Each structure stands twice: as C-alpha cells, then as structure tokens.
PDB file of C-alpha atoms in Angstrom:
ATOM      1  CA  MET U1413      43.009 -12.019  18.779  1.00 48.00           C
ATOM      2  CA  LYS U1414      40.021 -14.240  19.048  1.00 46.00           C
ATOM      3  CA  THR U1415      38.053 -11.406  20.747  1.00 48.00           C
ATOM      4  CA  SER U1416      38.799  -9.070  17.927  1.00 49.00           C
ATOM      5  CA  LEU U1417      37.849 -11.540  15.218  1.00 44.00           C
ATOM      6  CA  ALA U1418      34.487 -12.294  17.122  1.00 47.00           C
ATOM      7  CA  ALA U1419      33.713  -8.567  17.501  1.00 46.00           C
ATOM      8  CA  ALA U1420      34.523  -7.939  13.710  1.00 47.00           C
ATOM      9  CA  ALA U1421      32.270 -10.957  12.719  1.00 45.00           C
ATOM     10  CA  ALA U1422      29.507  -9.614  14.872  1.00 46.00           C
ATOM     11  CA  LEU U1423      29.789  -6.130  13.302  1.00 45.00           C
ATOM     12  CA  SER U1424      29.766  -7.625   9.855  1.00 46.00           C
ATOM     13  CA  LEU U1425      26.700  -9.705  10.578  1.00 45.00           C
ATOM     14  CA  GLY U1426      25.004  -6.628  11.997  1.00 46.00           C
ATOM     15  CA  ALA U1427      25.762  -4.692   9.003  1.00 46.00           C
ATOM     16  CA  CYS U1428      24.371  -7.463   6.655  1.00 45.00           C
ATOM     17  CA  ALA U1429      21.208  -7.599   8.626  1.00 43.00           C
ATOM     18  CA  THR U1430      20.701  -3.924   8.405  1.00 43.00           C
ATOM     19  CA  MET U1431      21.240  -4.023   4.712  1.00 48.00           C
ATOM     20  CA  ASP U1432      18.878  -6.934   4.119  1.00 49.00           C
ATOM     21  CA  ALA U1433      16.142  -5.516   6.398  1.00 48.00           C
ATOM     22  CA  PRO U1434      13.299  -3.810   4.459  1.00 53.00           C
ATOM     23  CA  ARG U1435      13.287  -0.032   4.793  1.00 62.00           C
ATOM     24  CA  SER U1436      10.061   1.615   5.738  1.00 89.00           C
ATOM     25  CA  THR U1437       9.161   4.508   3.484  1.00 96.00           C
ATOM     26  CA  PRO U1438       6.807   7.510   4.024  1.00 97.00           C
ATOM     27  CA  ALA U1439       4.168   5.743   1.967  1.00 97.00           C
ATOM     28  CA  GLU U1440       4.346   2.498   3.990  1.00 97.00           C
ATOM     29  CA  ALA U1441       4.235   4.529   7.274  1.00 96.00           C
ATOM     30  CA  PHE U1442       1.205   6.227   5.981  1.00 97.00           C
ATOM     31  CA  PHE U1443      -0.465   3.008   4.855  1.00 97.00           C
ATOM     32  CA  THR U1444       0.229   1.406   8.262  1.00 97.00           C
ATOM     33  CA  ALA U1445      -1.058   4.360  10.101  1.00 97.00           C
ATOM     34  CA  LEU U1446      -4.286   4.476   8.214  1.00 98.00           C
ATOM     35  CA  SER U1447      -4.818   0.746   8.713  1.00 97.00           C
ATOM     36  CA  GLN U1448      -4.860   1.184  12.501  1.00 97.00           C
ATOM     37  CA  TYR U1449      -8.444   2.939  12.021  1.00 98.00           C
ATOM     38  CA  CYS U1450      -9.918  -0.100  10.304  1.00 97.00           C
ATOM     39  CA  GLY U1451     -13.539  -0.721  11.509  1.00 97.00           C
ATOM     40  CA  GLN U1452     -14.093   2.785  12.751  1.00 98.00           C
ATOM     41  CA  ALA U1453     -16.126   5.707  11.301  1.00 98.00           C
ATOM     42  CA  PHE U1454     -15.551   9.408  11.813  1.00 98.00           C
ATOM     43  CA  GLU U1455     -17.469  12.550  11.190  1.00 98.00           C
ATOM     44  CA  GLY U1456     -16.141  15.473   9.140  1.00 97.00           C
ATOM     45  CA  ARG U1457     -16.646  18.757   7.627  1.00 96.00           C
ATOM     46  CA  ILE U1458     -15.624  20.834   4.690  1.00 95.00           C
ATOM     47  CA  THR U1459     -12.943  23.230   5.568  1.00 94.00           C
ATOM     48  CA  SER U1460     -12.271  24.807   2.084  1.00 91.00           C
ATOM     49  CA  THR U1461     -14.336  27.646   0.874  1.00 87.00           C
ATOM     50  CA  ASP U1462     -15.218  26.839  -2.904  1.00 87.00           C
ATOM     51  CA  GLU U1463     -18.925  27.722  -3.604  1.00 87.00           C
ATOM     52  CA  ALA U1464     -19.094  24.487  -5.615  1.00 84.00           C
ATOM     53  CA  ASP U1465     -19.230  22.609  -2.427  1.00 87.00           C
ATOM     54  CA  ASP U1466     -21.986  24.647  -0.793  1.00 88.00           C
ATOM     55  CA  ASP U1467     -24.594  21.825  -1.168  1.00 87.00           C
ATOM     56  CA  TRP U1468     -22.436  19.451   0.929  1.00 90.00           C
ATOM     57  CA  ARG U1469     -21.933  21.895   3.803  1.00 89.00           C
ATOM     58  CA  GLY U1470     -25.353  21.283   5.295  1.00 87.00           C
ATOM     59  CA  GLN U1471     -25.055  17.496   5.101  1.00 94.00           C
ATOM     60  CA  ARG U1472     -23.538  15.194   7.570  1.00 96.00           C
ATOM     61  CA  MET U1473     -20.260  13.611   6.231  1.00 97.00           C
ATOM     62  CA  VAL U1474     -19.036  10.334   7.625  1.00 98.00           C
ATOM     63  CA  MET U1475     -15.835   8.298   6.550  1.00 98.00           C
ATOM     64  CA  HIS U1476     -15.702   4.659   7.391  1.00 98.00           C
ATOM     65  CA  VAL U1477     -12.591   2.792   7.259  1.00 98.00           C
ATOM     66  CA  ARG U1478     -14.520  -0.276   6.480  1.00 97.00           C
ATOM     67  CA  GLU U1479     -12.298  -2.932   4.795  1.00 97.00           C
ATOM     68  CA  CYS U1480      -8.448  -3.471   5.222  1.00 97.00           C
ATOM     69  CA  SER U1481      -6.072  -6.027   3.958  1.00 97.00           C
ATOM     70  CA  ASP U1482      -2.354  -6.214   3.660  1.00 96.00           C
ATOM     71  CA  ASP U1483      -2.599  -4.214   0.272  1.00 97.00           C
ATOM     72  CA  GLU U1484      -5.743  -2.298   0.201  1.00 98.00           C
ATOM     73  CA  ILE U1485      -7.927  -0.023   2.464  1.00 98.00           C
ATOM     74  CA  ARG U1486     -11.514   0.787   1.448  1.00 98.00           C
ATOM     75  CA  ILE U1487     -13.080   3.918   2.912  1.00 98.00           C
ATOM     76  CA  PRO U1488     -16.687   4.658   2.082  1.00 98.00           C
ATOM     77  CA  LEU U1489     -17.522   8.395   2.196  1.00 98.00           C
ATOM     78  CA  HIS U1490     -21.224   9.001   3.241  1.00 97.00           C
ATOM     79  CA  VAL U1491     -22.713  12.530   2.411  1.00 97.00           C
ATOM     80  CA  GLY U1492     -26.116  12.816   3.859  1.00 95.00           C
ATOM     81  CA  GLU U1493     -28.021   9.713   2.608  1.00 95.00           C
ATOM     82  CA  ASN U1494     -25.648   9.437  -0.443  1.00 95.00           C
ATOM     83  CA  ARG U1495     -23.618   6.192  -0.209  1.00 96.00           C
ATOM     84  CA  SER U1496     -22.101   6.307  -3.531  1.00 96.00           C
ATOM     85  CA  ARG U1497     -18.479   7.013  -2.921  1.00 97.00           C
ATOM     86  CA  THR U1498     -15.629   4.738  -1.641  1.00 98.00           C
ATOM     87  CA  TRP U1499     -11.918   5.784  -1.469  1.00 98.00           C
ATOM     88  CA  ILE U1500      -9.547   2.969  -2.240  1.00 98.00           C
ATOM     89  CA  VAL U1501      -5.912   3.282  -1.057  1.00 98.00           C
ATOM     90  CA  SER U1502      -3.746   0.361  -2.162  1.00 98.00           C
ATOM     91  CA  ARG U1503       0.007  -0.451  -2.223  1.00 97.00           C
ATOM     92  CA  THR U1504       1.924  -0.308  -5.542  1.00 96.00           C
ATOM     93  CA  GLY U1505       5.316  -1.490  -6.160  1.00 87.00           C
ATOM     94  CA  ASN U1506       6.924   1.850  -5.085  1.00 92.00           C
ATOM     95  CA  GLY U1507       4.157   3.838  -3.380  1.00 97.00           C
ATOM     96  CA  LEU U1508       0.432   4.110  -2.924  1.00 98.00           C
ATOM     97  CA  ARG U1509      -2.505   4.418  -5.329  1.00 98.00           C
ATOM     98  CA  LEU U1510      -5.802   6.236  -4.668  1.00 98.00           C
ATOM     99  CA  LYS U1511      -8.972   5.374  -6.611  1.00 98.00           C
ATOM    100  CA  HIS U1512     -12.517   6.585  -6.295  1.00 98.00           C
ATOM    101  CA  ASP U1513     -15.187   3.876  -6.707  1.00 98.00           C
ATOM    102  CA  HIS U1514     -18.484   5.478  -7.526  1.00 97.00           C
ATOM    103  CA  ARG U1515     -21.718   3.670  -7.628  1.00 97.00           C
ATOM    104  CA  HIS U1516     -25.415   4.143  -8.308  1.00 97.00           C
ATOM    105  CA  GLU U1517     -27.975   3.223  -5.627  1.00 95.00           C
ATOM    106  CA  ASP U1518     -28.655  -0.038  -7.383  1.00 95.00           C
ATOM    107  CA  GLY U1519     -24.895  -0.949  -7.056  1.00 94.00           C
ATOM    108  CA  SER U1520     -24.041  -0.364 -10.855  1.00 96.00           C
ATOM    109  CA  ASP U1521     -20.943   1.573 -11.680  1.00 96.00           C
ATOM    110  CA  ASP U1522     -21.279   5.452 -12.227  1.00 96.00           C
ATOM    111  CA  ALA U1523     -20.016   6.604 -15.687  1.00 96.00           C
ATOM    112  CA  VAL U1524     -17.209   8.283 -13.841  1.00 97.00           C
ATOM    113  CA  THR U1525     -15.570   5.848 -11.468  1.00 97.00           C
ATOM    114  CA  MET U1526     -12.294   4.247 -10.443  1.00 98.00           C
ATOM    115  CA  TYR U1527     -10.401   7.515 -11.148  1.00 98.00           C
ATOM    116  CA  GLY U1528      -7.429   8.659  -9.244  1.00 98.00           C
ATOM    117  CA  GLY U1529      -3.625   8.261  -9.428  1.00 98.00           C
ATOM    118  CA  ASP U1530      -0.465   6.959  -7.932  1.00 98.00           C
ATOM    119  CA  THR U1531       2.103   8.733  -5.855  1.00 98.00           C
ATOM    120  CA  ARG U1532       4.941   9.907  -7.828  1.00 96.00           C
ATOM    121  CA  THR U1533       7.226  11.071  -4.935  1.00 95.00           C
ATOM    122  CA  PRO U1534       7.973   9.536  -1.498  1.00 95.00           C
ATOM    123  CA  GLY U1535       5.867  12.114   0.111  1.00 95.00           C
ATOM    124  CA  LEU U1536       5.663  12.356   3.982  1.00 97.00           C
ATOM    125  CA  GLU U1537       4.625   9.859   6.591  1.00 96.00           C
ATOM    126  CA  TRP U1538       1.602  12.159   7.359  1.00 97.00           C
ATOM    127  CA  ARG U1539       0.763  13.376   3.762  1.00 98.00           C
ATOM    128  CA  GLN U1540       0.591  11.472   0.382  1.00 98.00           C
ATOM    129  CA  GLU U1541      -0.291  13.206  -2.903  1.00 98.00           C
ATOM    130  CA  PHE U1542      -1.817  11.330  -5.916  1.00 98.00           C
ATOM    131  CA  PRO U1543      -1.611  13.228  -9.282  1.00 97.00           C
ATOM    132  CA  VAL U1544      -4.230  12.125 -11.919  1.00 97.00           C
ATOM    133  CA  ASP U1545      -3.291   9.108 -13.899  1.00 98.00           C
ATOM    134  CA  ASP U1546      -3.770   8.395 -17.778  1.00 98.00           C
ATOM    135  CA  PHE U1547      -6.816   6.246 -17.292  1.00 98.00           C
ATOM    136  CA  SER U1548      -8.632   9.001 -15.404  1.00 98.00           C
ATOM    137  CA  ILE U1549      -7.548  11.752 -17.785  1.00 97.00           C
ATOM    138  CA  ALA U1550      -8.947   9.666 -20.693  1.00 97.00           C
ATOM    139  CA  MET U1551     -12.192   9.028 -18.760  1.00 97.00           C
ATOM    140  CA  PHE U1552     -12.722  12.675 -17.823  1.00 97.00           C
ATOM    141  CA  GLU U1553     -11.978  13.731 -21.361  1.00 96.00           C
ATOM    142  CA  ARG U1554     -14.599  11.281 -22.629  1.00 96.00           C
ATOM    143  CA  GLU U1555     -17.281  12.329 -20.101  1.00 97.00           C
ATOM    144  CA  GLY U1556     -16.699  16.026 -20.773  1.00 96.00           C
ATOM    145  CA  LEU U1557     -14.888  16.772 -17.614  1.00 94.00           C
ATOM    146  CA  SER U1558     -11.687  18.420 -19.018  1.00 91.00           C
ATOM    147  CA  ALA U1559     -11.142  20.612 -16.104  1.00 88.00           C
ATOM    148  CA  SER U1560     -10.451  17.509 -14.056  1.00 92.00           C
ATOM    149  CA  VAL U1561      -7.478  16.439 -16.103  1.00 93.00           C
ATOM    150  CA  THR U1562      -4.993  18.358 -13.708  1.00 93.00           C
ATOM    151  CA  ASN U1563      -6.371  16.964 -10.547  1.00 95.00           C
ATOM    152  CA  VAL U1564      -4.211  16.272  -7.581  1.00 96.00           C
ATOM    153  CA  TRP U1565      -5.685  14.348  -4.689  1.00 97.00           C
ATOM    154  CA  ALA U1566      -4.029  14.158  -1.272  1.00 98.00           C
ATOM    155  CA  MET U1567      -4.628  12.517   2.066  1.00 98.00           C
ATOM    156  CA  GLU U1568      -3.223  13.587   5.382  1.00 98.00           C
ATOM    157  CA  LEU U1569      -3.081  11.870   8.803  1.00 97.00           C
ATOM    158  CA  LEU U1570      -2.435  14.447  11.515  1.00 93.00           C
ATOM    159  CA  ASP U1571      -2.588  13.982  15.312  1.00 87.00           C
ATOM    160  CA  ASP U1572      -6.371  13.789  15.502  1.00 94.00           C
ATOM    161  CA  ARG U1573      -7.519  14.427  11.951  1.00 97.00           C
ATOM    162  CA  PHE U1574      -7.857  12.714   8.679  1.00 98.00           C
ATOM    163  CA  VAL U1575      -7.828  15.056   5.633  1.00 98.00           C
ATOM    164  CA  TYR U1576      -9.005  14.503   2.100  1.00 98.00           C
ATOM    165  CA  GLU U1577      -8.007  17.014  -0.375  1.00 97.00           C
ATOM    166  CA  LEU U1578      -8.565  17.841  -4.154  1.00 96.00           C
ATOM    167  CA  ARG U1579      -6.693  20.636  -5.898  1.00 94.00           C
ATOM    168  CA  ARG U1580      -6.219  21.655  -9.486  1.00 89.00           C
ATOM    169  CA  PRO U1581      -4.294  24.700 -10.854  1.00 81.00           C
ATOM    170  CA  PRO U1582      -6.056  28.019 -10.879  1.00 73.00           C
ATOM    171  CA  ILE U1583      -6.130  28.231 -14.773  1.00 56.00           C
ATOM    172  CA  PRO U1584      -8.357  26.796 -16.132  1.00 56.00           C
ATOM    173  CA  GLY U1585     -11.039  25.739 -13.776  1.00 59.00           C
ATOM    174  CA  GLY U1586      -9.173  26.032 -10.329  1.00 79.00           C
ATOM    175  CA  ARG U1587     -10.445  24.084  -7.625  1.00 87.00           C
ATOM    176  CA  HIS U1588      -9.761  23.350  -3.922  1.00 91.00           C
ATOM    177  CA  PHE U1589     -11.814  20.911  -1.876  1.00 93.00           C
ATOM    178  CA  ARG U1590     -10.619  19.968   1.675  1.00 95.00           C
ATOM    179  CA  ALA U1591     -12.532  17.894   4.331  1.00 96.00           C
ATOM    180  CA  GLU U1592     -11.265  17.176   7.750  1.00 97.00           C
ATOM    181  CA  PHE U1593     -12.479  14.256   9.919  1.00 98.00           C
ATOM    182  CA  ASP U1594     -12.157  14.092  13.735  1.00 98.00           C
ATOM    183  CA  LEU U1595     -10.226  10.948  14.614  1.00 98.00           C
ATOM    184  CA  ALA U1596     -10.444  11.592  18.360  1.00 97.00           C
ATOM    185  CA  LYS U1597     -14.310  10.879  18.218  1.00 97.00           C
ATOM    186  CA  PRO U1598     -15.372   7.712  16.525  1.00 97.00           C
ATOM    187  CA  VAL U1599     -19.032   7.555  15.553  1.00 98.00           C
ATOM    188  CA  ILE U1600     -21.415   4.663  14.906  1.00 97.00           C
ATOM    189  CA  ALA U1601     -20.579   2.959  11.555  1.00 96.00           C
ATOM    190  CA  PRO U1602     -22.947   3.893   8.693  1.00 95.00           C
ATOM    191  CA  PRO U1603     -24.794   1.427   6.500  1.00 95.00           C
ATOM    192  CA  PRO U1604     -22.609  -0.344   3.768  1.00 95.00           C
ATOM    193  CA  PRO U1605     -21.805   1.779   0.602  1.00 96.00           C
ATOM    194  CA  TRP U1606     -23.996   1.163  -2.414  1.00 95.00           C
ATOM    195  CA  GLY U1607     -22.990  -1.953  -4.374  1.00 91.00           C
ATOM    196  CA  SER U1608     -21.119  -3.685  -1.448  1.00 86.00           C
ATOM    197  CA  ASP U1609     -24.043  -6.011  -0.603  1.00 68.00           C
TER     198      ASP U1609
END
C-alpha cells in the first residue's frame, strides 16, 4: 500500500512539474538557434531574380550577428560599403518582432526606418514570418511607398544557411527578394554599422 501511494505521489508530482515547465515554441527555438551565431559574420548572395535587385548583385553582402541579449538580436547587413541597415529581432509576449533600423552615414535616422512586423502564427523552428505592422503601413504611406503596405518578411535558419526574404503579393507591385548567407564559413566581422559608434 505504501509503495502504491509513493508511486502515485511521484506520478502526481511529475505531472505538476511538466505542467509548470515552460513550453518551448517555434519562435523561441528560432531565437535560441539564431543567438548561437552571436559575434559571427557571414557572406551571402541574392538568390531571387527580381530586376529591382540587380544593383546589389555585384556587391559583397555580409550579415553580422553583432549584438545579442536575452530579448534582442541585432544583425547589421553590409552591402558593399553601405552600412546603413540593421535587422533587429526581438521577443514579444507571444512570438517575435522584426524591425529594420536604417541610418545615414552620419548616424542619423533615415526617413524610412524601424519598419517591420510581428509574427502572427507560431511559425516553424526554422522559419518565422513577419507581416507588415500598422506603424510601418502608416510610414510607407506617408513616404509614398504604398506598394510596401502588404510586405511580409521572413527569416530562415537551415542546416548551413541563414535566409532573409521579402515578399508582397503580385498585384499591385509584386516583389520577391531572397538572400542566403553561408553559415558554414564565417568571415571577418565588418566595421560597425552607421550610427552605432
């Protein structure tokens, strides 16, 4: 009898511990996986075919997972000598947020900056999508970029690649940008992004 009671108590305690333990979500798994690259830089290339990106194709692209905290990862994107762009991935109450910090060479904010969105679905451990948020829609409309009000950004972490993607529906002003970075071959970290000094 004592053995049965002890076994039942142990099972009951085990069930409580399981219920109280925080459950990992796909967004949490993605954030954790991305964090492991902190301090490293990787070279990439455009793999989509939109003509709008032709001026980037001949330039070296480097992403640098430069700053990481428990709640935020900052990833400057260098295109040639241009150091104006930083992706910011942060935790929200129920997912992740992606913002684009754009600066001028003197460190001042670009007129179009801090746009992006929050995840609206759990996503996958290897892919998270960020539909455009209301702040970004208002900014795009104010700046005459109405084609961008349907943007959906995505990030992927595959076996040996990091992917950044932008899509918008074909009508009006369809867009597809996709860049892939080789995580198997770290490169020398580039200079700090503009505005970080």
